[in-house]
PDB file of C-alpha atoms in Angstrom:
ATOM      1  CA  MET A   1       6.060  22.352  55.133  1.00 60.00           C
ATOM      2  CA  ASN A   2       3.961  20.509  57.726  1.00 83.00           C
ATOM      3  CA  TRP A   3       4.325  16.841  58.472  1.00 85.00           C
ATOM      4  CA  SER A   4       1.082  14.919  57.830  1.00 87.00           C
ATOM      5  CA  TRP A   5       0.569  11.603  59.606  1.00 89.00           C
ATOM      6  CA  ASP A   6      -2.553  11.026  57.519  1.00 90.00           C
ATOM      7  CA  TYR A   7      -0.442  11.207  54.384  1.00 90.00           C
ATOM      8  CA  VAL A   8       2.134   8.905  55.961  1.00 90.00           C
ATOM      9  CA  SER A   9      -0.497   6.270  56.653  1.00 92.00           C
ATOM     10  CA  GLU A  10      -1.789   6.664  53.110  1.00 91.00           C
ATOM     11  CA  ILE A  11       1.579   6.064  51.403  1.00 92.00           C
ATOM     12  CA  THR A  12       3.105   3.548  53.814  1.00 92.00           C
ATOM     13  CA  PRO A  13       1.610   0.430  52.135  1.00 92.00           C
ATOM     14  CA  SER A  14       3.076   1.442  48.785  1.00 91.00           C
ATOM     15  CA  LEU A  15       6.462   2.183  50.327  1.00 92.00           C
ATOM     16  CA  LEU A  16       6.470  -1.161  52.163  1.00 91.00           C
ATOM     17  CA  GLN A  17       5.725  -2.884  48.874  1.00 91.00           C
ATOM     18  CA  GLY A  18       8.607  -0.934  47.317  1.00 90.00           C
ATOM     19  CA  LEU A  19      10.864  -1.968  50.225  1.00 91.00           C
ATOM     20  CA  LEU A  20      10.104  -5.625  49.551  1.00 92.00           C
ATOM     21  CA  VAL A  21      11.076  -5.099  45.906  1.00 92.00           C
ATOM     22  CA  THR A  22      14.276  -3.382  47.042  1.00 93.00           C
ATOM     23  CA  VAL A  23      15.222  -6.320  49.294  1.00 92.00           C
ATOM     24  CA  GLN A  24      14.341  -8.777  46.514  1.00 93.00           C
ATOM     25  CA  ILE A  25      16.563  -6.911  44.045  1.00 94.00           C
ATOM     26  CA  THR A  26      19.380  -6.804  46.597  1.00 94.00           C
ATOM     27  CA  LEU A  27      19.231 -10.533  47.339  1.00 94.00           C
ATOM     28  CA  ILE A  28      19.034 -11.648  43.730  1.00 95.00           C
ATOM     29  CA  SER A  29      21.723  -9.175  42.629  1.00 95.00           C
ATOM     30  CA  SER A  30      23.927 -10.418  45.447  1.00 94.00           C
ATOM     31  CA  VAL A  31      23.644 -13.987  44.160  1.00 95.00           C
ATOM     32  CA  VAL A  32      24.555 -12.762  40.653  1.00 95.00           C
ATOM     33  CA  ALA A  33      27.485 -10.771  42.010  1.00 95.00           C
ATOM     34  CA  MET A  34      28.793 -13.698  44.100  1.00 92.00           C
ATOM     35  CA  ALA A  35      28.554 -16.181  41.217  1.00 93.00           C
ATOM     36  CA  VAL A  36      29.952 -13.949  38.485  1.00 94.00           C
ATOM     37  CA  GLY A  37      32.556 -12.540  40.857  1.00 92.00           C
ATOM     38  CA  LEU A  38      33.877 -16.025  41.570  1.00 88.00           C
ATOM     39  CA  PHE A  39      34.083 -16.715  37.847  1.00 90.00           C
ATOM     40  CA  PHE A  40      36.030 -13.480  37.336  1.00 92.00           C
ATOM     41  CA  ALA A  41      38.359 -14.258  40.213  1.00 89.00           C
ATOM     42  CA  ILE A  42      39.192 -17.746  38.929  1.00 86.00           C
ATOM     43  CA  ALA A  43      39.668 -16.385  35.399  1.00 90.00           C
ATOM     44  CA  LYS A  44      42.051 -13.680  36.673  1.00 90.00           C
ATOM     45  CA  MET A  45      44.116 -16.355  38.373  1.00 84.00           C
ATOM     46  CA  SER A  46      44.189 -18.625  35.345  1.00 83.00           C
ATOM     47  CA  ALA A  47      47.584 -19.838  34.159  1.00 82.00           C
ATOM     48  CA  ASN A  48      46.417 -18.977  30.633  1.00 88.00           C
ATOM     49  CA  ARG A  49      47.531 -15.402  30.007  1.00 89.00           C
ATOM     50  CA  TRP A  50      44.790 -14.720  27.469  1.00 92.00           C
ATOM     51  CA  ILE A  51      42.073 -15.762  29.872  1.00 91.00           C
ATOM     52  CA  SER A  52      43.519 -13.740  32.727  1.00 91.00           C
ATOM     53  CA  ARG A  53      44.061 -10.639  30.588  1.00 93.00           C
ATOM     54  CA  ILE A  54      40.528 -10.778  29.140  1.00 93.00           C
ATOM     55  CA  ALA A  55      39.082 -11.199  32.650  1.00 92.00           C
ATOM     56  CA  VAL A  56      41.060  -8.164  33.858  1.00 92.00           C
ATOM     57  CA  MET A  57      39.993  -6.081  30.868  1.00 94.00           C
ATOM     58  CA  VAL A  58      36.311  -6.933  31.324  1.00 93.00           C
ATOM     59  CA  THR A  59      36.273  -6.261  35.069  1.00 93.00           C
ATOM     60  CA  GLU A  60      38.174  -2.987  34.678  1.00 93.00           C
ATOM     61  CA  ALA A  61      35.798  -1.838  31.931  1.00 94.00           C
ATOM     62  CA  ILE A  62      32.793  -2.521  34.116  1.00 94.00           C
ATOM     63  CA  ARG A  63      34.365  -1.015  37.216  1.00 92.00           C
ATOM     64  CA  ARG A  64      35.583   2.162  35.495  1.00 92.00           C
ATOM     65  CA  THR A  65      32.196   3.082  34.008  1.00 93.00           C
ATOM     66  CA  PRO A  66      29.276   4.493  36.104  1.00 94.00           C
ATOM     67  CA  LEU A  67      26.533   2.106  37.150  1.00 94.00           C
ATOM     68  CA  LEU A  68      23.908   4.499  35.808  1.00 93.00           C
ATOM     69  CA  VAL A  69      25.427   4.379  32.337  1.00 95.00           C
ATOM     70  CA  GLN A  70      25.482   0.571  32.462  1.00 94.00           C
ATOM     71  CA  LEU A  71      21.811   0.519  33.459  1.00 95.00           C
ATOM     72  CA  TYR A  72      20.890   2.823  30.589  1.00 95.00           C
ATOM     73  CA  PHE A  73      22.828   0.567  28.218  1.00 95.00           C
ATOM     74  CA  LEU A  74      20.998  -2.536  29.403  1.00 94.00           C
ATOM     75  CA  PHE A  75      17.530  -0.986  29.423  1.00 94.00           C
ATOM     76  CA  TYR A  76      17.610   1.516  26.542  1.00 94.00           C
ATOM     77  CA  VAL A  77      20.402   0.376  24.169  1.00 94.00           C
ATOM     78  CA  LEU A  78      20.010  -3.408  24.107  1.00 93.00           C
ATOM     79  CA  PRO A  79      16.471  -3.221  22.695  1.00 93.00           C
ATOM     80  CA  ASP A  80      18.017  -1.675  19.540  1.00 92.00           C
ATOM     81  CA  ILE A  81      19.753  -5.005  18.875  1.00 91.00           C
ATOM     82  CA  GLY A  82      16.706  -7.104  19.797  1.00 91.00           C
ATOM     83  CA  ILE A  83      17.429  -7.777  23.475  1.00 93.00           C
ATOM     84  CA  VAL A  84      14.587  -6.426  25.627  1.00 93.00           C
ATOM     85  CA  LEU A  85      14.888  -6.591  29.403  1.00 92.00           C
ATOM     86  CA  SER A  86      12.253  -5.588  31.886  1.00 93.00           C
ATOM     87  CA  PRO A  87      13.241  -2.778  34.306  1.00 92.00           C
ATOM     88  CA  LEU A  88      13.549  -5.290  37.157  1.00 93.00           C
ATOM     89  CA  VAL A  89      15.728  -7.720  35.182  1.00 94.00           C
ATOM     90  CA  ALA A  90      17.904  -4.912  33.806  1.00 94.00           C
ATOM     91  CA  GLY A  91      18.371  -3.565  37.316  1.00 94.00           C
ATOM     92  CA  ILE A  92      19.324  -6.934  38.763  1.00 95.00           C
ATOM     93  CA  VAL A  93      21.720  -7.750  35.919  1.00 95.00           C
ATOM     94  CA  GLY A  94      23.321  -4.269  35.995  1.00 95.00           C
ATOM     95  CA  LEU A  95      23.717  -4.169  39.779  1.00 95.00           C
ATOM     96  CA  GLY A  96      24.957  -7.794  39.921  1.00 95.00           C
ATOM     97  CA  LEU A  97      27.544  -7.402  37.164  1.00 95.00           C
ATOM     98  CA  HIS A  98      28.789  -4.091  38.502  1.00 96.00           C
ATOM     99  CA  TYR A  99      29.420  -5.411  41.974  1.00 96.00           C
ATOM    100  CA  ALA A 100      30.772  -8.726  40.662  1.00 95.00           C
ATOM    101  CA  THR A 101      33.930  -6.827  39.702  1.00 94.00           C
ATOM    102  CA  TYR A 102      34.457  -5.764  43.301  1.00 94.00           C
ATOM    103  CA  VAL A 103      33.468  -9.108  44.738  1.00 93.00           C
ATOM    104  CA  SER A 104      36.003 -10.795  42.443  1.00 92.00           C
ATOM    105  CA  GLU A 105      38.817  -8.921  44.233  1.00 91.00           C
ATOM    106  CA  VAL A 106      37.550 -10.205  47.599  1.00 91.00           C
ATOM    107  CA  TYR A 107      37.518 -13.730  46.241  1.00 88.00           C
ATOM    108  CA  ARG A 108      40.998 -13.328  44.708  1.00 87.00           C
ATOM    109  CA  ALA A 109      42.444 -12.018  47.944  1.00 86.00           C
ATOM    110  CA  GLY A 110      40.881 -14.918  49.838  1.00 85.00           C
ATOM    111  CA  LEU A 111      42.214 -17.468  47.392  1.00 81.00           C
ATOM    112  CA  ILE A 112      45.697 -15.991  47.388  1.00 83.00           C
ATOM    113  CA  ASN A 113      45.771 -16.213  51.200  1.00 82.00           C
ATOM    114  CA  VAL A 114      45.284 -19.989  51.127  1.00 81.00           C
ATOM    115  CA  PRO A 115      48.754 -21.441  51.898  1.00 80.00           C
ATOM    116  CA  LYS A 116      50.562 -22.874  48.906  1.00 79.00           C
ATOM    117  CA  GLY A 117      51.099 -26.053  50.873  1.00 82.00           C
ATOM    118  CA  GLN A 118      47.343 -26.784  50.559  1.00 79.00           C
ATOM    119  CA  TRP A 119      47.626 -26.754  46.782  1.00 74.00           C
ATOM    120  CA  GLU A 120      50.670 -28.995  46.888  1.00 80.00           C
ATOM    121  CA  ALA A 121      48.968 -31.372  49.309  1.00 80.00           C
ATOM    122  CA  ALA A 122      45.983 -31.629  46.970  1.00 79.00           C
ATOM    123  CA  ARG A 123      48.295 -32.504  44.057  1.00 79.00           C
ATOM    124  CA  ALA A 124      50.126 -35.025  46.216  1.00 80.00           C
ATOM    125  CA  CYS A 125      46.793 -36.702  46.971  1.00 82.00           C
ATOM    126  CA  ASN A 126      46.023 -36.877  43.242  1.00 78.00           C
ATOM    127  CA  LEU A 127      42.856 -34.796  43.646  1.00 78.00           C
ATOM    128  CA  THR A 128      41.260 -33.492  40.485  1.00 77.00           C
ATOM    129  CA  GLY A 129      41.003 -29.787  39.847  1.00 75.00           C
ATOM    130  CA  ARG A 130      37.327 -29.779  40.828  1.00 78.00           C
ATOM    131  CA  GLN A 131      38.023 -31.701  44.071  1.00 80.00           C
ATOM    132  CA  THR A 132      40.903 -29.346  44.908  1.00 79.00           C
ATOM    133  CA  TRP A 133      38.644 -26.282  44.556  1.00 77.00           C
ATOM    134  CA  THR A 134      35.496 -27.672  46.210  1.00 77.00           C
ATOM    135  CA  GLN A 135      37.025 -29.716  49.007  1.00 79.00           C
ATOM    136  CA  ILE A 136      40.294 -27.958  49.864  1.00 80.00           C
ATOM    137  CA  ILE A 137      40.579 -24.376  48.663  1.00 78.00           C
ATOM    138  CA  LEU A 138      37.095 -22.839  48.809  1.00 75.00           C
ATOM    139  CA  PRO A 139      36.225 -24.142  52.330  1.00 75.00           C
ATOM    140  CA  GLN A 140      39.342 -22.379  53.661  1.00 77.00           C
ATOM    141  CA  ALA A 141      39.052 -19.272  51.533  1.00 78.00           C
ATOM    142  CA  ILE A 142      35.378 -18.398  51.952  1.00 76.00           C
ATOM    143  CA  PRO A 143      35.053 -17.766  55.767  1.00 77.00           C
ATOM    144  CA  PRO A 144      37.444 -14.774  55.875  1.00 80.00           C
ATOM    145  CA  MET A 145      35.612 -13.329  52.849  1.00 85.00           C
ATOM    146  CA  ILE A 146      32.204 -13.167  54.541  1.00 82.00           C
ATOM    147  CA  PRO A 147      32.629  -9.763  56.345  1.00 83.00           C
ATOM    148  CA  PRO A 148      33.725  -7.826  53.204  1.00 88.00           C
ATOM    149  CA  LEU A 149      31.146  -9.673  51.087  1.00 89.00           C
ATOM    150  CA  GLY A 150      28.483  -8.660  53.580  1.00 88.00           C
ATOM    151  CA  ASN A 151      29.585  -5.043  53.377  1.00 90.00           C
ATOM    152  CA  TYR A 152      29.210  -5.198  49.587  1.00 92.00           C
ATOM    153  CA  VAL A 153      25.669  -6.577  49.997  1.00 92.00           C
ATOM    154  CA  ILE A 154      24.831  -3.552  52.161  1.00 91.00           C
ATOM    155  CA  ALA A 155      26.411  -1.274  49.575  1.00 92.00           C
ATOM    156  CA  MET A 156      24.279  -2.851  46.878  1.00 93.00           C
ATOM    157  CA  PHE A 157      21.175  -2.314  49.013  1.00 93.00           C
ATOM    158  CA  LYS A 158      22.029   1.388  49.369  1.00 91.00           C
ATOM    159  CA  GLU A 159      22.698   1.599  45.617  1.00 92.00           C
ATOM    160  CA  THR A 160      19.238   0.394  44.594  1.00 92.00           C
ATOM    161  CA  PRO A 161      17.614   3.882  44.475  1.00 91.00           C
ATOM    162  CA  ILE A 162      19.537   4.517  41.280  1.00 92.00           C
ATOM    163  CA  LEU A 163      17.336   1.853  39.631  1.00 92.00           C
ATOM    164  CA  SER A 164      14.439   4.327  39.709  1.00 89.00           C
ATOM    165  CA  ALA A 165      16.166   5.953  36.710  1.00 90.00           C
ATOM    166  CA  ILE A 166      15.025   2.972  34.612  1.00 92.00           C
ATOM    167  CA  THR A 167      11.520   2.980  36.126  1.00 87.00           C
ATOM    168  CA  VAL A 168      12.044   0.213  38.670  1.00 89.00           C
ATOM    169  CA  LEU A 169       9.367   0.616  41.346  1.00 83.00           C
ATOM    170  CA  ASP A 170      11.519  -0.106  44.334  1.00 89.00           C
ATOM    171  CA  ILE A 171      11.087   1.901  47.522  1.00 90.00           C
ATOM    172  CA  MET A 172      12.635   4.977  45.915  1.00 91.00           C
ATOM    173  CA  GLY A 173      10.556   4.581  42.778  1.00 89.00           C
ATOM    174  CA  GLU A 174       7.382   4.281  44.826  1.00 90.00           C
ATOM    175  CA  ALA A 175       8.342   7.323  46.898  1.00 91.00           C
ATOM    176  CA  LEU A 176       8.981   9.419  43.810  1.00 90.00           C
ATOM    177  CA  ALA A 177       5.693   8.274  42.268  1.00 89.00           C
ATOM    178  CA  GLN A 178       3.777   9.287  45.400  1.00 89.00           C
ATOM    179  CA  ALA A 179       5.679  12.577  45.729  1.00 89.00           C
ATOM    180  CA  ASN A 180       5.179  13.552  42.095  1.00 88.00           C
ATOM    181  CA  PHE A 181       1.462  12.775  42.346  1.00 87.00           C
ATOM    182  CA  SER A 182       0.806  14.780  45.527  1.00 85.00           C
ATOM    183  CA  TYR A 183       3.670  17.310  45.276  1.00 87.00           C
ATOM    184  CA  ARG A 184       4.640  16.392  48.811  1.00 89.00           C
ATOM    185  CA  TYR A 185       8.251  15.243  49.199  1.00 90.00           C
ATOM    186  CA  LEU A 186       8.899  15.565  52.922  1.00 90.00           C
ATOM    187  CA  GLU A 187       7.081  12.453  54.088  1.00 91.00           C
ATOM    188  CA  PRO A 188       7.979   9.913  51.333  1.00 92.00           C
ATOM    189  CA  ILE A 189      11.665  10.832  51.127  1.00 92.00           C
ATOM    190  CA  THR A 190      11.979  10.874  54.917  1.00 93.00           C
ATOM    191  CA  LEU A 191      10.333   7.469  55.146  1.00 93.00           C
ATOM    192  CA  VAL A 192      12.691   6.136  52.465  1.00 93.00           C
ATOM    193  CA  ALA A 193      15.707   7.390  54.361  1.00 93.00           C
ATOM    194  CA  THR A 194      14.363   5.850  57.565  1.00 92.00           C
ATOM    195  CA  GLY A 195      13.778   2.523  55.832  1.00 91.00           C
ATOM    196  CA  PHE A 196      17.280   2.412  54.385  1.00 92.00           C
ATOM    197  CA  LEU A 197      18.801   3.367  57.729  1.00 92.00           C
ATOM    198  CA  PHE A 198      16.862   0.685  59.622  1.00 91.00           C
ATOM    199  CA  VAL A 199      17.632  -2.157  57.180  1.00 90.00           C
ATOM    200  CA  SER A 200      21.283  -1.122  56.854  1.00 89.00           C
ATOM    201  CA  LEU A 201      21.775  -1.056  60.617  1.00 90.00           C
ATOM    202  CA  CYS A 202      20.139  -4.448  61.056  1.00 89.00           C
ATOM    203  CA  SER A 203      22.211  -5.914  58.232  1.00 88.00           C
ATOM    204  CA  ALA A 204      25.421  -4.508  59.692  1.00 86.00           C
ATOM    205  CA  ALA A 205      24.562  -6.043  63.088  1.00 87.00           C
ATOM    206  CA  VAL A 206      23.993  -9.468  61.455  1.00 86.00           C
ATOM    207  CA  ILE A 207      27.355  -9.204  59.635  1.00 83.00           C
ATOM    208  CA  ARG A 208      29.158  -8.287  62.878  1.00 83.00           C
ATOM    209  CA  LEU A 209      27.512 -11.209  64.651  1.00 84.00           C
ATOM    210  CA  LEU A 210      28.555 -13.576  61.878  1.00 79.00           C
ATOM    211  CA  GLU A 211      32.076 -12.165  61.889  1.00 74.00           C
ATOM    212  CA  ASN A 212      32.315 -12.677  65.669  1.00 76.00           C
ATOM    213  CA  GLN A 213      31.136 -16.270  65.294  1.00 76.00           C
ATOM    214  CA  LEU A 214      33.804 -16.895  62.618  1.00 67.00           C
ATOM    215  CA  ASN A 215      36.480 -15.357  64.813  1.00 65.00           C
ATOM    216  CA  LEU A 216      35.456 -17.565  67.732  1.00 66.00           C
ATOM    217  CA  ARG A 217      35.667 -20.668  65.571  1.00 64.00           C
ATOM    218  CA  ALA A 218      39.069 -19.619  64.234  1.00 54.00           C
ATOM    219  CA  ALA A 219      40.313 -19.071  67.770  1.00 55.00           C
TER     220      ALA A 219
END
């Protein structure tokens, strides 16, 4: 197999478009994971046993089943009951919900690490539940969570190629489309690997920089 720079220049625009879709999916899925993960974490810590048990059961069910199976369920099974999702939406929902179960544990660990005295001080000041969470607890709990949350965002980015199984034209989907059309796999797959490596390294550097800034502030 010979490397062809002409073929590389021909397929690069499509792969760059696919990379933009991949980044878009990662960012939106991350927002979904962060929001739903926080909901799961608060539900798990609820004083109501039924709420906490249901939250644990739901998160464990999602975590213990493969992401690919969940994507197939969202894209191929839900239409049988009248719920039709586009490949992009199904991918975002599936990826976001799957990683929300892991993010919830990061949130829960961060919330548990907030000293009990802070909760007692909030009650002593007659703060409402909402004020306690938004003004006292979350501002202290979130900064230590940023490094592990950032690592999960990178993990989600590296997981996006699996979305090509439900016809999402991300960078992997575009690469497979080009490769299947020309029967040349060396260039597109190599470019995909290079793209993932470049973005992952840049993201890791940003996370380390942010972590260092947080450590300096804490010191």
